[in-house]
XYZ file of C-alpha atoms in Angstrom:
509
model
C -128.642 20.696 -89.912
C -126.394 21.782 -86.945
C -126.123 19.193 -84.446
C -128.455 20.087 -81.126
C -126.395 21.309 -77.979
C -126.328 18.802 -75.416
C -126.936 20.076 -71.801
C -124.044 21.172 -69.865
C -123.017 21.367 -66.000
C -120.526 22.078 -63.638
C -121.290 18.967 -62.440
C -122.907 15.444 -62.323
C -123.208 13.063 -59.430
C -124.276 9.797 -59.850
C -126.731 7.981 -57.249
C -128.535 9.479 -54.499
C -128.075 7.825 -52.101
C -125.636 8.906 -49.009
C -122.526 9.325 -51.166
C -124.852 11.039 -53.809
C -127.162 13.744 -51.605
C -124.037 14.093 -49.446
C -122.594 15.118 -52.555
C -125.141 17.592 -53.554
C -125.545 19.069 -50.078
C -121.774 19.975 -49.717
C -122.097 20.965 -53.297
C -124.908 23.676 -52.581
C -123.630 24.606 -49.216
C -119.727 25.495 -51.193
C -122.301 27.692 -53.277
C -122.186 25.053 -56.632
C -125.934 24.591 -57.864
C -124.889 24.170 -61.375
C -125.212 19.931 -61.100
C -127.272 17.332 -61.389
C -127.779 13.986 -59.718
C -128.520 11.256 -61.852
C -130.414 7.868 -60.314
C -131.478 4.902 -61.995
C -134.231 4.464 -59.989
C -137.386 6.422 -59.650
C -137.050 7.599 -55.862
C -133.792 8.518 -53.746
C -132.437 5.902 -51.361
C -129.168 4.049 -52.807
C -128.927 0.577 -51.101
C -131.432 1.584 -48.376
C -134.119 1.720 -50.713
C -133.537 -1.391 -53.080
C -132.559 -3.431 -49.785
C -135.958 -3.900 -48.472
C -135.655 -7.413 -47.570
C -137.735 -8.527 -43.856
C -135.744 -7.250 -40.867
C -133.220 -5.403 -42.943
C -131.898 -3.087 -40.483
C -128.402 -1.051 -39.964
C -125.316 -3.027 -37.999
C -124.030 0.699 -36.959
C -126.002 2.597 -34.519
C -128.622 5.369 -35.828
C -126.891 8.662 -33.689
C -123.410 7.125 -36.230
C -125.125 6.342 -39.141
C -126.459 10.109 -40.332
C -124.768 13.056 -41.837
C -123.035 15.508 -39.024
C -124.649 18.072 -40.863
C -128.444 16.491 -40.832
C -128.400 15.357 -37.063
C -131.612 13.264 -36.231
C -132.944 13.635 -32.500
C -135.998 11.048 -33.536
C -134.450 7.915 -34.568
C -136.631 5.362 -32.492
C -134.202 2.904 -31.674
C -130.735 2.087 -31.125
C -130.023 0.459 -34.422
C -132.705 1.464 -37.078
C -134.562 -0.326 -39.653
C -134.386 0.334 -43.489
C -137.902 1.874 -43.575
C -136.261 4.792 -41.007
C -132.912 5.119 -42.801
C -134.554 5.528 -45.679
C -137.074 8.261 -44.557
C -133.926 9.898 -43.334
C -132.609 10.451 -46.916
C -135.902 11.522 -47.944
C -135.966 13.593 -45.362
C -132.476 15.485 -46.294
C -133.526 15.696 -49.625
C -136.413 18.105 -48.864
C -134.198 19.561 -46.070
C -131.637 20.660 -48.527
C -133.657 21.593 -51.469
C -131.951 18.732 -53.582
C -134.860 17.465 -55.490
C -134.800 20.104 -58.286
C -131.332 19.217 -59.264
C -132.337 14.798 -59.189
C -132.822 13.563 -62.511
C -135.156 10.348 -61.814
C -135.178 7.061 -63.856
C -131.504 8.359 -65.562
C -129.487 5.076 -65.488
C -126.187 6.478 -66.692
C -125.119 4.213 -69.820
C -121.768 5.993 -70.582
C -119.173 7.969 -69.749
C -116.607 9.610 -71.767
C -113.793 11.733 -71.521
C -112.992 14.419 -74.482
C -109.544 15.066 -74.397
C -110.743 18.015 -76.991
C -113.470 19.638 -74.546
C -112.038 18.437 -71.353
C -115.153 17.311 -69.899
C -117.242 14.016 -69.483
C -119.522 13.331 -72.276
C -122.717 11.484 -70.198
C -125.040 9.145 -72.457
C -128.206 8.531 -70.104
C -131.706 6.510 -70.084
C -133.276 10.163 -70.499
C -130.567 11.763 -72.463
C -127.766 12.765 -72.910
C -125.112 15.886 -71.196
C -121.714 16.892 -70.729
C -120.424 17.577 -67.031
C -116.941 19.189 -66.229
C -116.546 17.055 -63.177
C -118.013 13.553 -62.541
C -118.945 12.316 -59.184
C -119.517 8.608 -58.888
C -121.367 7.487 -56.084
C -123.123 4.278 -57.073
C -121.694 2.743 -54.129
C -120.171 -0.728 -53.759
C -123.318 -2.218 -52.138
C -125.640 -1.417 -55.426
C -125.470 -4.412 -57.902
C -125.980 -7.919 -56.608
C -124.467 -10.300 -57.485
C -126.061 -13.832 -58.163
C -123.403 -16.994 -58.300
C -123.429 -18.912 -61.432
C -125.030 -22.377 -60.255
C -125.134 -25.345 -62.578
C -128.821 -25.600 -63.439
C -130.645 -22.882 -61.645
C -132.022 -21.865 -64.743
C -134.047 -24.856 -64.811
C -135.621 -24.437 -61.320
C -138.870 -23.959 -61.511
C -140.058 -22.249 -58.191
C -139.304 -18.493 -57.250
C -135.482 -16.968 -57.642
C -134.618 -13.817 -56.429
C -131.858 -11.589 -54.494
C -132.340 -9.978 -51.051
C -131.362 -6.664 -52.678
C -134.502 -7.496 -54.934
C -136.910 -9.004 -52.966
C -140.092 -9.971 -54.505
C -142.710 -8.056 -52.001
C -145.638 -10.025 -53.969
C -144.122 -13.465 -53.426
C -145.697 -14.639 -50.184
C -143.234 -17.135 -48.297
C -145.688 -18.345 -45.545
C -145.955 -21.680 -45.594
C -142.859 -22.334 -48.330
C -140.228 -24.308 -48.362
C -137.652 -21.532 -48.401
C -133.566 -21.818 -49.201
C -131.286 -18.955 -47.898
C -128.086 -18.856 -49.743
C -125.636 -17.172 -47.880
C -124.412 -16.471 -44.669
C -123.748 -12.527 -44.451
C -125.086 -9.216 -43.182
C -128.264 -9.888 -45.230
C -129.119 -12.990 -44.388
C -128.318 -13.442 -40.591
C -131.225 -10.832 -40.771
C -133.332 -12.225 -43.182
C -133.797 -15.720 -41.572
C -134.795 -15.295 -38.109
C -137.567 -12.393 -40.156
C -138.965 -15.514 -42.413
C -138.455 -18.429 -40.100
C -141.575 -18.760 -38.560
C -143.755 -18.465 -41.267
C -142.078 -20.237 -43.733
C -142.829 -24.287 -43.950
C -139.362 -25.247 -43.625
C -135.997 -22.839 -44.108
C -132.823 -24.480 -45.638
C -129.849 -22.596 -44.943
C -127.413 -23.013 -47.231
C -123.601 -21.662 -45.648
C -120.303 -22.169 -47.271
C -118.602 -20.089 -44.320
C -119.924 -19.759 -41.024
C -120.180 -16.308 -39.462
C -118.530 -14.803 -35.848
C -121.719 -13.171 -34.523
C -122.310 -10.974 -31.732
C -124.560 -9.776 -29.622
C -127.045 -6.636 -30.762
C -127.311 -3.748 -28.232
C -130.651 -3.073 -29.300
C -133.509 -1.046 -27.880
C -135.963 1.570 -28.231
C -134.829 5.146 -27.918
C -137.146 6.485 -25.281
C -139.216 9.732 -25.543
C -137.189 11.408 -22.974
C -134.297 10.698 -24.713
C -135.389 11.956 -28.292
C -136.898 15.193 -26.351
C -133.171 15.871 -25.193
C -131.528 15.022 -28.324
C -134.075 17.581 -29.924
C -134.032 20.322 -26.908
C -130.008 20.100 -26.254
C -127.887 19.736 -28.875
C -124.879 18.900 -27.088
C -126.230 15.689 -25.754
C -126.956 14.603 -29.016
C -123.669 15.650 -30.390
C -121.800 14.046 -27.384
C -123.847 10.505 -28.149
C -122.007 10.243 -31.400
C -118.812 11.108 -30.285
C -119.193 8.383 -27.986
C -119.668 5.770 -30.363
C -117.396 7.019 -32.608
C -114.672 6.869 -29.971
C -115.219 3.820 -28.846
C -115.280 2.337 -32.637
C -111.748 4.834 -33.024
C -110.047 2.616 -30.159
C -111.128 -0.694 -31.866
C -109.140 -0.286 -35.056
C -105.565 -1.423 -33.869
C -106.883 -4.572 -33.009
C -108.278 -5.030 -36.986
C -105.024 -3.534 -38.332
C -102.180 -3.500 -36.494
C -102.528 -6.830 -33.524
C -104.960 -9.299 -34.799
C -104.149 -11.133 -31.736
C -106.090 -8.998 -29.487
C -109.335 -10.341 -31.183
C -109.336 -13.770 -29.605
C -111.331 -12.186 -26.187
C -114.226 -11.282 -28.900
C -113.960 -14.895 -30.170
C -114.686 -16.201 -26.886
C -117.346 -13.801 -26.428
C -118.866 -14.696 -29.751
C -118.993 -18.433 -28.837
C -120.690 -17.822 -25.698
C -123.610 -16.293 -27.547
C -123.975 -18.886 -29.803
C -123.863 -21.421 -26.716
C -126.400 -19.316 -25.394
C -128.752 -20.205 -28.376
C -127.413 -23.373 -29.484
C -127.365 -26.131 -27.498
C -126.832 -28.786 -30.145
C -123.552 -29.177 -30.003
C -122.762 -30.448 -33.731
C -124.971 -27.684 -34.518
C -122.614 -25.304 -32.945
C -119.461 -27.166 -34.611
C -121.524 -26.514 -37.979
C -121.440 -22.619 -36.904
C -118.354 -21.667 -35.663
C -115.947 -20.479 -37.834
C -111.911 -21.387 -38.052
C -111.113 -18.164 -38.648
C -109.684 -15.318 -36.723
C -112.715 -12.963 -36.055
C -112.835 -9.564 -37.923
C -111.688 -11.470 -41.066
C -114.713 -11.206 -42.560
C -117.254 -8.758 -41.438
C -118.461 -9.288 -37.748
C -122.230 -9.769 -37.814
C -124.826 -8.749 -34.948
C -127.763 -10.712 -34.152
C -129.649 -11.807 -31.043
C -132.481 -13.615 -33.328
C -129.989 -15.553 -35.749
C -128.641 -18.323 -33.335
C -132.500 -19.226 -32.194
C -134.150 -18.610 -35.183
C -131.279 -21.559 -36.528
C -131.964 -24.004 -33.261
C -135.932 -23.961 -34.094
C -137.071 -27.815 -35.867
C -138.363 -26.567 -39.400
C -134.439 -24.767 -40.302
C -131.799 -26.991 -41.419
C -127.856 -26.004 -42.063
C -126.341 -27.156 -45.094
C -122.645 -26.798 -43.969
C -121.102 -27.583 -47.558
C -122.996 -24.874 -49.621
C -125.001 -25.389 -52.668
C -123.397 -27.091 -55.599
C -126.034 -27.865 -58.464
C -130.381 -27.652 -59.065
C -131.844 -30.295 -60.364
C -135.743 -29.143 -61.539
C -136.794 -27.795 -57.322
C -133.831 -29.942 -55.666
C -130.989 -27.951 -54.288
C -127.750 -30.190 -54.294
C -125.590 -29.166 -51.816
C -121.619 -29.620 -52.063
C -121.800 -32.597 -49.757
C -124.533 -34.808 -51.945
C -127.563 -33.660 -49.700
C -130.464 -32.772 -51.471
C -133.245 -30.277 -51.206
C -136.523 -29.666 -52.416
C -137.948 -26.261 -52.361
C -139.932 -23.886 -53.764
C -138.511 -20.783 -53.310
C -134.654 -19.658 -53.404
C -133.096 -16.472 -51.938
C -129.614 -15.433 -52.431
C -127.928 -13.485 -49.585
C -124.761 -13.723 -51.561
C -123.344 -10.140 -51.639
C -122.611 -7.357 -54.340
C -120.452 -6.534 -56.955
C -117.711 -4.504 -54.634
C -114.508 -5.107 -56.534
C -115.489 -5.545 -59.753
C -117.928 -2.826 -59.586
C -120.424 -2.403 -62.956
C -120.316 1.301 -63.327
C -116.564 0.991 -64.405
C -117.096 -0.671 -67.644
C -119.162 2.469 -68.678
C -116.466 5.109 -68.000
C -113.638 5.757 -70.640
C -111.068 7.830 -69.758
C -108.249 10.114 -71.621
C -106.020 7.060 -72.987
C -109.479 5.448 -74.582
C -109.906 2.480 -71.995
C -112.394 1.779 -69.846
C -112.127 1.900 -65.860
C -112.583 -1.869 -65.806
C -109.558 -2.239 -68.031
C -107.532 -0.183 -65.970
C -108.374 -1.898 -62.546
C -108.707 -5.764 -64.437
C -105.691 -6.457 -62.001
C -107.218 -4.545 -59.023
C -108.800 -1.149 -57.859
C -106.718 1.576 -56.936
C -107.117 5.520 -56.982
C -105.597 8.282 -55.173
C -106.627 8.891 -51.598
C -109.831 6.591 -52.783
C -110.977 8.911 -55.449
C -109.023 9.794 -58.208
C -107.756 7.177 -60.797
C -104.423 7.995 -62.739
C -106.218 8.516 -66.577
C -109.466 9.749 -65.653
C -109.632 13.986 -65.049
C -112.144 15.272 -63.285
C -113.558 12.318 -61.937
C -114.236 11.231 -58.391
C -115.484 8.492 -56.892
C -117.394 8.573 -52.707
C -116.663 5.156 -51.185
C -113.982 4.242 -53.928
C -111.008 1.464 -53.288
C -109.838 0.992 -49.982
C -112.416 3.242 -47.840
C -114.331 0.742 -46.613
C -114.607 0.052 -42.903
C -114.457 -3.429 -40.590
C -116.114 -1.369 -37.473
C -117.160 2.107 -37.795
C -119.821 4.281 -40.056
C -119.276 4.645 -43.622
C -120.715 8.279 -43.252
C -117.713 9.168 -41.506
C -115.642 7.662 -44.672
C -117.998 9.682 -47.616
C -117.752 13.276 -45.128
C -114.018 12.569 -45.509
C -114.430 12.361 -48.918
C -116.862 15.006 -49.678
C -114.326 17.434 -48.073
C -111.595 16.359 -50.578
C -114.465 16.761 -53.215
C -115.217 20.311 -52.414
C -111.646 21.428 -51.933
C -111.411 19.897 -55.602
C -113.779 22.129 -56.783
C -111.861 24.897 -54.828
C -109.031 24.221 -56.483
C -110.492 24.110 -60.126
C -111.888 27.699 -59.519
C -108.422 28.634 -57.901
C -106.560 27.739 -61.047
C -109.312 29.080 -63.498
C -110.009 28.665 -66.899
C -111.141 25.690 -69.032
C -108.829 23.219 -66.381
C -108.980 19.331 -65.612
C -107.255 17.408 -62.743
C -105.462 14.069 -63.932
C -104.179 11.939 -60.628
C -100.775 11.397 -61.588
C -99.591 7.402 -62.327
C -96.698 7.709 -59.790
C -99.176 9.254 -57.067
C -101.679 6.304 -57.403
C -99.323 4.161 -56.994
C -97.260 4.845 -54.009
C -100.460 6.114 -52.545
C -101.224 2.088 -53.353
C -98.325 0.955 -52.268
C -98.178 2.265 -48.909
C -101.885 1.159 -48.230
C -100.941 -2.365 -49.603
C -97.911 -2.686 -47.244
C -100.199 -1.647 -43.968
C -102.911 -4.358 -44.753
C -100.226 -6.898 -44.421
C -100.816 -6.525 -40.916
C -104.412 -6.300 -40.884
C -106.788 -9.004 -39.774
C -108.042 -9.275 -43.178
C -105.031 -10.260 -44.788
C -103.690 -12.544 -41.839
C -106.690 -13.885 -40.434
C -107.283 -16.922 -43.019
C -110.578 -16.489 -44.505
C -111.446 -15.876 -48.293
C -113.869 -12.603 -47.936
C -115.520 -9.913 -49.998
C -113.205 -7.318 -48.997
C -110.364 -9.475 -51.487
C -110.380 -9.277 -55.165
C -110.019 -12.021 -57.518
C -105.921 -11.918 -57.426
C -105.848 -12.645 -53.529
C -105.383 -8.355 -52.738
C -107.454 -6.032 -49.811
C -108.832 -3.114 -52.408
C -112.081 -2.555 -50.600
C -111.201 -1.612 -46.929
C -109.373 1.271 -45.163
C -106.299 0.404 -43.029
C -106.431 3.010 -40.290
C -108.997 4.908 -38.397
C -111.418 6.866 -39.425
C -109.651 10.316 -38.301
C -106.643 9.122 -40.144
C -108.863 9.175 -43.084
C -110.309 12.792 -42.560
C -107.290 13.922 -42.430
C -105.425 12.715 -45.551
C -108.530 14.112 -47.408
C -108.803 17.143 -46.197
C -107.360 18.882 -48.836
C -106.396 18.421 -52.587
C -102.220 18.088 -53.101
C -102.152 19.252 -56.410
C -98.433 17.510 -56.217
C -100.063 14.832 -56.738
C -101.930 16.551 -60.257
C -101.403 17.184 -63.800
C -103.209 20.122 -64.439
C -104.481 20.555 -67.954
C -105.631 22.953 -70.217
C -107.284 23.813 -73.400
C -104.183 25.038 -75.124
C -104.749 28.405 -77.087
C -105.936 27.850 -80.540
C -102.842 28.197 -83.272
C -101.987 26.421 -86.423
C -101.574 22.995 -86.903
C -97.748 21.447 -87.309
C -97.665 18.268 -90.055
C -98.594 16.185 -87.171
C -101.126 18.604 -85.488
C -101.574 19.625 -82.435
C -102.875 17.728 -79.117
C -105.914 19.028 -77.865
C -104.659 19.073 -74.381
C -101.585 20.150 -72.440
C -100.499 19.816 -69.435
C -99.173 23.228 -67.340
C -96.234 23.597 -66.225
């Protein structure tokens, strides 16, 4: 019996959440509809709807923090929740006709290149396809990532991750560990501290955190937005030039950080009046290392008599005692873990096998890289939104996947252009000067000189996550596809076989 046709497109994106629908807007708006989008999960939303944690809200103002193309005159404050960000996506899903080509609960298992067909081969949780270009945008915020403690297997109270938070656990009146000191949990705490029976933060690192320009977006203002364009446009061109002017100081003079230091202290002093308290919080390192965090809640919710700081970070469980690295112990009966992602070492690589037979996780075990953040040397036709060193210290991560969705669709432009059964292979020599010039500018940067250990580093010590420049500077070294920086290759015309046979593929001259 002949063997059934698998389904074939133009093209498959994968997650749907602002990488992925940004995807499949540009996609249908360059006049591609042959795609899908393929999501794990049974509803769109990316990390906005599995992060759904109390008082999980966006660090980057709402008027920044949306498409250009999907402006929203009704976001109701200055920095919106998760509930309204993710109502937002829903929102340009139906806007854009995108639900048609979303292929729900379609966790994509495998990936693999045919050097024969010159296309991706796509094994799925509800079957299987073949695409001609892959888009990856699972996003480096998507998989959580739980530390291996000694004996929390043992621990017989509630476990789980802020990314996964158990809505039918009820915390009131709990004795509740935070593990962790980030962007979840300086949110998370001051949302569960007065409810809970006692809160035990545990911190390895202390975090610089700054006041949060927060309010409500008044009627008036929302009727303007809506009513007069321009005044909404020229409300996120003022925070994105104001963000723009920041960058030198994160990548080029460190230095200049040490006012914002002095600021950040003050707001802790504000909140804080122990003072070995304040000792316990204030980091030794140069501000901007690691992310910046906004609060006004954070600092209080930490001076109130039922939270305690466990400076030293937790070492061990023993049955429902947390040991901490300094011999405290614990008891609790319920532990969260604010304690980040899989960014560098990011799960969706160990499915994809490129043209030489290895896996993207093979080919980055000593570090990300990829041309112009999307394209790595070995793997045609595929691109990833928010790939290795796009991430930002500062500004809007929209800005960084537009960028990127404009190289995507001049890809596509470029395919058609050159016409015929065709792949795109980012050349080894391009990857890597495009690597090595974007490894020599972060020896400036704050994040490499500012003496903290931080997600943005991999496991050998090296900046792969974030982008060294501004965010115009970005736009415009994606704007278009160099196909200098190419192999183009072919299905070569059929013809016999030598005694060794014939390769599949070729590569034009």
């Amino acid at each position: 019996m002949a063997e059934r046709e698998h389904e074939h497109v133009r093209v498959a994106v994968i997650g749907s959440g602002f990488g992925g629908l940004g995807a499949a807007v540009r996609l249908r708006r360059a006049g591609i509809t042959d795609f899908v989008v393929l999501e794990r999960a049974d509803s769109v939303g990316g990390t906005w709807r599995d992060n759904s944690y109390p008082g999980c809200a966006c660090d980057v103002p709402s008027h920044l923090y949306s498409f250009s193309f999907a402006p929203n005159p009704q976001w109701p404050r200055n920095f919106s929740g998760q509930p309204h960000i993710r109502a937002y996506l829903e929102q340009v899903t139906d806007t854009f006709g995108l639900r048609p080509h979303i292929r729900f609960r379609s966790e994509v298992q495998s990936l693999r290149w045919s050097n024969d067909e010159l296309h991706w081969e796509i094994e799925t949780a509800s079957g299987a396809l073949t695409a001609d270009v892959v888009v990856s945008a699972t996003g480096p915020l998507s998989d959580p990532k739980v530390p291996d403690i000694p004996g929390l297997d043992t621990f017989p109270g509630k476990v789980f991750h802020s990314a996964r938070w158990d809505h039918d656990y009820d915390l009131r009146g709990k004795r509740v560990a935070m593990i962790g000191t980030g962007a979840s949990s300086i949110q998370i705490v001051p949302a569960v501290q007065p409810t809970v029976d006692r809160l035990t933060l545990f911190q390895r690192t202390p975090a610089w955190v700054l006041p949060r320009a927060d309010r409500k977006i008044s009627a008036p203002e929302r009727w303007l937005h809506d009513k007069i364009p321009a005044t909404r446009a020229a409300r996120r061109g003022l925070l994105w030039g104001i963000r723009e002017l920041q960058v030198s100081a994160f990548t080029k003079r460190p230095n200049e950080l040490g006012l914002i230091e002095v600021l950040a202290k003050a707001h802790m002093k504000k909140a804080v009046k122990d003072p070995a308290l304040r000792a316990t919080l204030t980091p030794d390192y140069r501000i901007g290392c690691k992310r910046i965090l906004l609060s006004n809640t954070y600092y209080p919710a930490l001076a109130q008599p039922n939270v305690d700081v466990v400076a030293s970070g937790l070492k061990e469980v023993r049955g429902n005692v947390l040991v901490g690295a300094d011999g405290s112990e614990t008891e609790v009966d319920a532990v969260v873990f604010g304690t980040g992602f899989h960014v560098t070492d990011m799960p969706i690589a160990q499915r994809v096998t490129g043209a030489n037979g290895t896996t993207l996780a093979e080919e980055w075990k000593d570090g990300m890289e990829s041309l112009r953040g999307a394209s790595a040397a070995g793997f045609p036709n595929f691109l990833t939104i928010i790939g290795p060193n796009t991430g930002l210290g500062n500004s809007s991560m929209i800005l960084m996947i537009e960028a990127q969705l404009n190289y995507l669709v001049d890809y596509m432009r470029q395919l058609d252009t050159l016409g015929g059964k065709i792949a795109l292979s980012a050349r080894p020599s391009a990857v890597q000067e495009w690597t090595r010039t974007i490894q020599k500018r972060m020896e400036r940067t704050v994040w490499t000189t500012g003496g903290c250990d931080s997600w943005y580093l991999d496991s050998n010590g090296r900046n792969t996550t974030a982008w060294p420049g501004t965010t115009s500077e970005f736009k415009k070294v994606t704007r278009q596809v160099d196909l200098a920086e190419y192999e183009v290759l072919r299905v070569p015309a059929a013809r016999p076989a030598g005694p060794a046979g014939d390769k599949p593929a070729e590569v034009a001259a």
